[in-house]
Amino acid sequence: MKSYKRQLCFFGVLLLLVMLPVYSAHAEEEKKEEDKTGAPYFYVESTEVNVDSFPLKKTNVIAEINGMIADIHVRQSYANEGNSPINACYVFPASTKVTVHGMQMQIGDQLITAKIKEKEEAKEEFEQAKEEGKSASLLSEERPNVFTMNIANIMPGDNVSIDLHYTELITPTDGIYQFVYPTVVGPRYVGPVLDDCGTRDEWTAMPYLPEGTEAKDQYDIHVNLSAAVPITELASSSHEISVQWDQNTKAAVSLADTSDYAGNRDFILDYKMTGQEISTGMMLNTSDDENFFMLMVQPPERFETEDIPPREYIFVLDVSGSMSGYPLDTAKELIKKLVSDLRETDTFNLVLFSGASVQMADKSLPASLENIQRAVKMIDDQEGGGGTELAPALRDALAIPASEEVSRSIVIITDGYIYGEEEIFEIIHQHIGDADFFPFGIGRGVNRYLIEGIAKTGQGEPFVVTQKEEASDTAERFKTYIQSPVLTDIQVKFDGFYVYDVEPSVLPTLFAQRPIVLLGKWRGEPAGSVQITGKTGSSDYVQTISIDNSAAVRMVNSKLPNQKTAQINSAEMKAAADLFGVNAAAVNDRFSNNQPSKPSEVSGVNTVLDINGAVQSSAKSDNQLVLAVSMESEVLSYLWAQKRIERLTDYGLSNDNPDVKAEVTRLGLTYSMLTPYTSFIAVTETVRNPDKNSKDVKQPLSLPLEVSNFALGGYLFGSEPGELMMAAALVLILLLQLPCVRRLLRKKTA
């Protein structure tokens, strides 16, 4: 008996020893396999002790928000603390609304300004520099909200800084301005590769730190907020913040607790402006080549009606692994409130999806108390697990028999952690007119590209819920929006003002109390009028704006101190200042006796109303103001080009169109912007790694806050053959120590 037991123990130990090197090799092989399939995976400590696996040390964000326009500078600091040269790859997010129009790379004393090039050309130049041993950096867009940074030949002891420059337009919704800076890319469910030759994009195949693992890098965010009127209700729902006030029109916002890692959830900053209703006004830019304008129109008051027709609602709820735990609990709170708010004349259905989908009933049911309770129980029974197959679930929802007598709304509730966004947009695009689509993003690091794309393609409104406490208010907003839109059937007509290339070309239904914003180009003189028409409730809406008498802010494209000036009536200028965030009191920060001060480190929209010495010492009357503008930042051209690219790419629906690709590429090169087809590239002139022995490193990412390991399948150990065999060997050895097993062995050998 003892001999038999010793043989089993020997076999178990031998199996364990044999599998240890197999497991180490498997970790490297797994990375290669994940790169092929595009699946995210858990980070495995490298067996190469001389390689720095965490080259990104710190991200520092500085956002200068002046009225509606945010000028954002991001510095990524890399260092190689190992003994081997490395090539680093880092995947990071951004807002879908930003325009990236600048990049610099600094290595020691070398400062290199990146050039914008066609994407494939930039990639080839980067690979050539990498092969030659030169240091280089390559910034590419994978999605409108996902970028990759690749850096070649970071030598041991190197400190490399990459500076990025963004611009973003911030418009208020229901009187609230919201600045969102995404910090982490959630793991994307990519599904199976469809054929033997098919591969997914490499950016999805990134390593993630397991839930609860402390991040290795630092994240710091500073926001300098400036307004023309007092700022109120400044708060962050995502982070603890510290605020330093300058009077009541300027606020410097920073993180209150720098030890609390900030890079695992979206940074969200909300604020209001005292006594400021959404104004109507126009901002103009003039230059030798092109003139740009931005028109903002105040929407009408919401028309509340009691005559609300019946409606059908189909709720599509994500119960996949990434939703497990807190996100699903939040989604449950939301959908219970949405279902409970239905009227008795409404009908509804429920589709739950993960790797497969299930629906509550074959056809939509009346919103009776009994059916609502049935839906609530079905929701409460969910725990979360499996893949995120949204496309089949959406097809199932659309296949539910519809009544021609009622309008249908499809409500999608998800964190958005999927790879195939374009497939979702295509499905929705094919069913325009059959239903409208209202997406709700759930969690601290929502895929806003998917959420906003569903709303845009599906003629709905996007919502984001980051925590349970927001569920009730968000459901109430949805109810208000869908029952009483602010403005429908919106049309715009210009008369006497020659405009072209106006974006957007079609204005969707205005559900929220949000300004209508138009960007475009103009020729001639700013004269004539703009007429906005639409429907508010059952009434016709007409608003006519006289351009020559409007509060037009003239932005002159010339360098200080020889800038041109424009004289505008003081009352009109005050209205324009309030609208676009120009603060006349800030004049001393930039000018003294009509001379420019040292340029700001952050070159945003340097708009200043010079009402001090320059005006008082001139012969001009007191009711005339001089507007002096430094156009070091061509902000309107960036904002216009971003809107044009958004329409042309049409959320991925036009990717196969060569004309679209050519035009988007031209826009990226013309305005020096990051696009799906253009990238920023910076290369050192000198060879820094003559041995050409650099190792490829993918910076491990943190899971978004409150997202569990189930987002990657949840298997930290035992998910692969090598790990399973190791586990089997350990279990065998342990089992042999149990008394019951010993007794069984005695009987076998007796």
mmCIF file of C-alpha atoms in Angstrom, residues 455-613:
data_model
loop_
_atom_site.group_PDB
_atom_site.id
_atom_site.type_symbol
_atom_site.label_atom_id
_atom_site.label_comp_id
_atom_site.label_asym_id
_atom_site.label_seq_id
_atom_site.Cartn_x
_atom_site.Cartn_y
_atom_site.Cartn_z
ATOM 1 C CA ALA A 455 -28.264 57.462 -30.124
ATOM 2 C CA LYS A 456 -26.986 59.305 -33.196
ATOM 3 C CA THR A 457 -27.676 56.464 -35.620
ATOM 4 C CA GLY A 458 -30.974 55.575 -33.960
ATOM 5 C CA GLN A 459 -32.317 59.150 -33.681
ATOM 6 C CA GLY A 460 -32.456 58.997 -29.899
ATOM 7 C CA GLU A 461 -30.662 60.470 -26.906
ATOM 8 C CA PRO A 462 -27.693 58.991 -24.989
ATOM 9 C CA PHE A 463 -27.667 58.581 -21.207
ATOM 10 C CA VAL A 464 -24.856 57.571 -18.859
ATOM 11 C CA VAL A 465 -25.408 56.265 -15.316
ATOM 12 C CA THR A 466 -22.236 55.918 -13.254
ATOM 13 C CA GLN A 467 -23.787 54.964 -9.900
ATOM 14 C CA LYS A 468 -27.046 53.711 -8.392
ATOM 15 C CA GLU A 469 -28.018 57.092 -6.953
ATOM 16 C CA GLU A 470 -28.317 58.506 -10.486
ATOM 17 C CA ALA A 471 -30.742 55.841 -11.730
ATOM 18 C CA SER A 472 -33.985 57.487 -10.615
ATOM 19 C CA ASP A 473 -33.190 60.970 -11.966
ATOM 20 C CA THR A 474 -31.932 59.526 -15.253
ATOM 21 C CA ALA A 475 -35.114 57.490 -15.715
ATOM 22 C CA GLU A 476 -37.161 60.615 -15.040
ATOM 23 C CA ARG A 477 -35.195 62.553 -17.666
ATOM 24 C CA PHE A 478 -35.802 59.778 -20.197
ATOM 25 C CA LYS A 479 -39.520 59.895 -19.477
ATOM 26 C CA THR A 480 -39.598 63.676 -19.971
ATOM 27 C CA TYR A 481 -37.513 63.605 -23.144
ATOM 28 C CA ILE A 482 -39.519 60.938 -24.903
ATOM 29 C CA GLN A 483 -42.931 62.357 -23.956
ATOM 30 C CA SER A 484 -42.130 66.025 -24.599
ATOM 31 C CA PRO A 485 -39.219 66.674 -26.993
ATOM 32 C CA VAL A 486 -38.003 70.280 -27.032
ATOM 33 C CA LEU A 487 -37.972 70.678 -30.825
ATOM 34 C CA THR A 488 -38.682 68.396 -33.791
ATOM 35 C CA ASP A 489 -38.492 68.760 -37.594
ATOM 36 C CA ILE A 490 -35.710 71.346 -37.293
ATOM 37 C CA GLN A 491 -34.769 73.306 -40.430
ATOM 38 C CA VAL A 492 -32.186 76.079 -40.908
ATOM 39 C CA LYS A 493 -32.193 78.695 -43.676
ATOM 40 C CA PHE A 494 -29.556 81.394 -44.293
ATOM 41 C CA ASP A 495 -30.623 84.564 -46.122
ATOM 42 C CA GLY A 496 -28.107 87.169 -47.282
ATOM 43 C CA PHE A 497 -25.192 85.484 -45.516
ATOM 44 C CA TYR A 498 -23.174 83.294 -47.890
ATOM 45 C CA VAL A 499 -22.344 80.052 -46.097
ATOM 46 C CA TYR A 500 -21.164 76.626 -47.249
ATOM 47 C CA ASP A 501 -19.950 73.298 -45.808
ATOM 48 C CA VAL A 502 -22.325 73.673 -42.859
ATOM 49 C CA GLU A 503 -22.233 70.941 -40.200
ATOM 50 C CA PRO A 504 -24.333 69.137 -39.246
ATOM 51 C CA SER A 505 -26.192 68.947 -42.534
ATOM 52 C CA VAL A 506 -29.292 67.493 -40.834
ATOM 53 C CA LEU A 507 -30.432 68.462 -37.343
ATOM 54 C CA PRO A 508 -31.946 65.641 -35.254
ATOM 55 C CA THR A 509 -34.836 65.937 -32.810
ATOM 56 C CA LEU A 510 -33.837 68.019 -29.811
ATOM 57 C CA PHE A 511 -34.875 65.954 -26.784
ATOM 58 C CA ALA A 512 -32.887 67.830 -24.141
ATOM 59 C CA GLN A 513 -32.788 71.547 -23.379
ATOM 60 C CA ARG A 514 -29.603 71.933 -25.382
ATOM 61 C CA PRO A 515 -28.479 74.666 -27.806
ATOM 62 C CA ILE A 516 -28.464 74.105 -31.545
ATOM 63 C CA VAL A 517 -24.860 74.428 -32.727
ATOM 64 C CA LEU A 518 -23.891 74.933 -36.371
ATOM 65 C CA LEU A 519 -20.337 75.136 -37.711
ATOM 66 C CA GLY A 520 -19.432 76.125 -41.238
ATOM 67 C CA LYS A 521 -17.573 78.409 -43.612
ATOM 68 C CA TRP A 522 -18.583 81.807 -44.977
ATOM 69 C CA ARG A 523 -17.623 84.349 -47.634
ATOM 70 C CA GLY A 524 -18.225 88.049 -48.121
ATOM 71 C CA GLU A 525 -19.509 90.164 -45.244
ATOM 72 C CA PRO A 526 -21.299 88.935 -42.103
ATOM 73 C CA ALA A 527 -24.767 90.210 -42.986
ATOM 74 C CA GLY A 528 -28.280 88.911 -43.525
ATOM 75 C CA SER A 529 -30.139 86.502 -41.262
ATOM 76 C CA VAL A 530 -30.576 82.913 -40.130
ATOM 77 C CA GLN A 531 -34.017 81.364 -39.662
ATOM 78 C CA ILE A 532 -34.609 78.310 -37.450
ATOM 79 C CA THR A 533 -37.964 76.522 -37.799
ATOM 80 C CA GLY A 534 -39.424 73.426 -36.194
ATOM 81 C CA LYS A 535 -42.214 71.953 -34.101
ATOM 82 C CA THR A 536 -42.565 72.349 -30.357
ATOM 83 C CA GLY A 537 -45.449 70.258 -29.130
ATOM 84 C CA SER A 538 -48.267 70.886 -31.597
ATOM 85 C CA SER A 539 -47.107 74.440 -32.392
ATOM 86 C CA ASP A 540 -44.841 75.813 -35.092
ATOM 87 C CA TYR A 541 -41.559 77.351 -33.969
ATOM 88 C CA VAL A 542 -39.761 80.136 -35.842
ATOM 89 C CA GLN A 543 -36.719 82.122 -34.742
ATOM 90 C CA THR A 544 -34.937 84.650 -36.959
ATOM 91 C CA ILE A 545 -31.464 85.896 -36.070
ATOM 92 C CA SER A 546 -30.159 89.056 -37.698
ATOM 93 C CA ILE A 547 -26.463 88.475 -38.280
ATOM 94 C CA ASP A 548 -25.432 92.080 -38.790
ATOM 95 C CA ASN A 549 -27.081 93.015 -35.490
ATOM 96 C CA SER A 550 -26.297 89.796 -33.641
ATOM 97 C CA ALA A 551 -23.655 89.436 -30.971
ATOM 98 C CA ALA A 552 -21.010 88.355 -33.432
ATOM 99 C CA VAL A 553 -17.595 87.717 -31.943
ATOM 100 C CA ARG A 554 -15.076 88.407 -34.699
ATOM 101 C CA MET A 555 -11.982 86.216 -34.413
ATOM 102 C CA VAL A 556 -9.185 87.640 -36.556
ATOM 103 C CA ASN A 557 -6.487 85.276 -37.769
ATOM 104 C CA SER A 558 -3.344 87.322 -37.177
ATOM 105 C CA LYS A 559 -0.507 87.225 -34.683
ATOM 106 C CA LEU A 560 -0.233 89.658 -31.816
ATOM 107 C CA PRO A 561 0.677 92.487 -31.417
ATOM 108 C CA ASN A 562 -0.303 93.382 -35.004
ATOM 109 C CA GLN A 563 -3.790 91.931 -34.768
ATOM 110 C CA LYS A 564 -6.764 93.465 -36.498
ATOM 111 C CA THR A 565 -9.646 94.669 -34.381
ATOM 112 C CA ALA A 566 -13.409 94.746 -34.706
ATOM 113 C CA GLN A 567 -15.699 97.281 -33.070
ATOM 114 C CA ILE A 568 -18.968 95.924 -31.707
ATOM 115 C CA ASN A 569 -21.662 97.597 -29.661
ATOM 116 C CA SER A 570 -21.045 97.063 -25.935
ATOM 117 C CA ALA A 571 -24.439 95.461 -25.202
ATOM 118 C CA GLU A 572 -23.979 93.027 -28.058
ATOM 119 C CA MET A 573 -20.424 92.329 -26.932
ATOM 120 C CA LYS A 574 -21.611 91.572 -23.407
ATOM 121 C CA ALA A 575 -24.128 89.077 -24.773
ATOM 122 C CA ALA A 576 -21.426 87.476 -26.898
ATOM 123 C CA ALA A 577 -19.056 87.385 -23.959
ATOM 124 C CA ASP A 578 -21.632 85.580 -21.839
ATOM 125 C CA LEU A 579 -22.331 83.107 -24.612
ATOM 126 C CA PHE A 580 -18.775 82.181 -25.516
ATOM 127 C CA GLY A 581 -17.213 82.541 -22.095
ATOM 128 C CA VAL A 582 -15.135 85.639 -22.804
ATOM 129 C CA ASN A 583 -14.348 87.379 -19.523
ATOM 130 C CA ALA A 584 -13.499 91.055 -19.886
ATOM 131 C CA ALA A 585 -12.055 91.135 -16.378
ATOM 132 C CA ALA A 586 -9.355 88.719 -17.520
ATOM 133 C CA VAL A 587 -7.779 91.317 -19.778
ATOM 134 C CA ASN A 588 -4.944 92.112 -17.377
ATOM 135 C CA ASP A 589 -3.821 88.493 -17.521
ATOM 136 C CA ARG A 590 -2.770 88.888 -21.135
ATOM 137 C CA PHE A 591 -2.487 92.548 -22.034
ATOM 138 C CA SER A 592 -0.941 95.656 -20.585
ATOM 139 C CA ASN A 593 -1.295 98.915 -22.525
ATOM 140 C CA ASN A 594 -2.457 96.934 -25.552
ATOM 141 C CA GLN A 595 0.718 94.832 -25.598
ATOM 142 C CA PRO A 596 0.620 91.037 -25.346
ATOM 143 C CA SER A 597 1.934 89.372 -22.248
ATOM 144 C CA LYS A 598 3.958 86.193 -22.391
ATOM 145 C CA PRO A 599 1.855 83.558 -24.166
ATOM 146 C CA SER A 600 0.073 81.091 -21.933
ATOM 147 C CA GLU A 601 1.580 77.637 -21.650
ATOM 148 C CA VAL A 602 -1.786 76.327 -22.784
ATOM 149 C CA SER A 603 -2.660 78.027 -26.088
ATOM 150 C CA GLY A 604 -6.424 77.780 -26.239
ATOM 151 C CA VAL A 605 -8.899 80.332 -27.507
ATOM 152 C CA ASN A 606 -7.059 83.466 -26.449
ATOM 153 C CA THR A 607 -10.109 85.712 -26.635
ATOM 154 C CA VAL A 608 -9.871 88.983 -24.716
ATOM 155 C CA LEU A 609 -12.089 92.044 -24.445
ATOM 156 C CA ASP A 610 -9.732 94.976 -24.079
ATOM 157 C CA ILE A 611 -11.802 97.509 -22.123
ATOM 158 C CA ASN A 612 -9.009 99.009 -20.065
ATOM 159 C CA GLY A 613 -6.246 101.410 -21.063
#
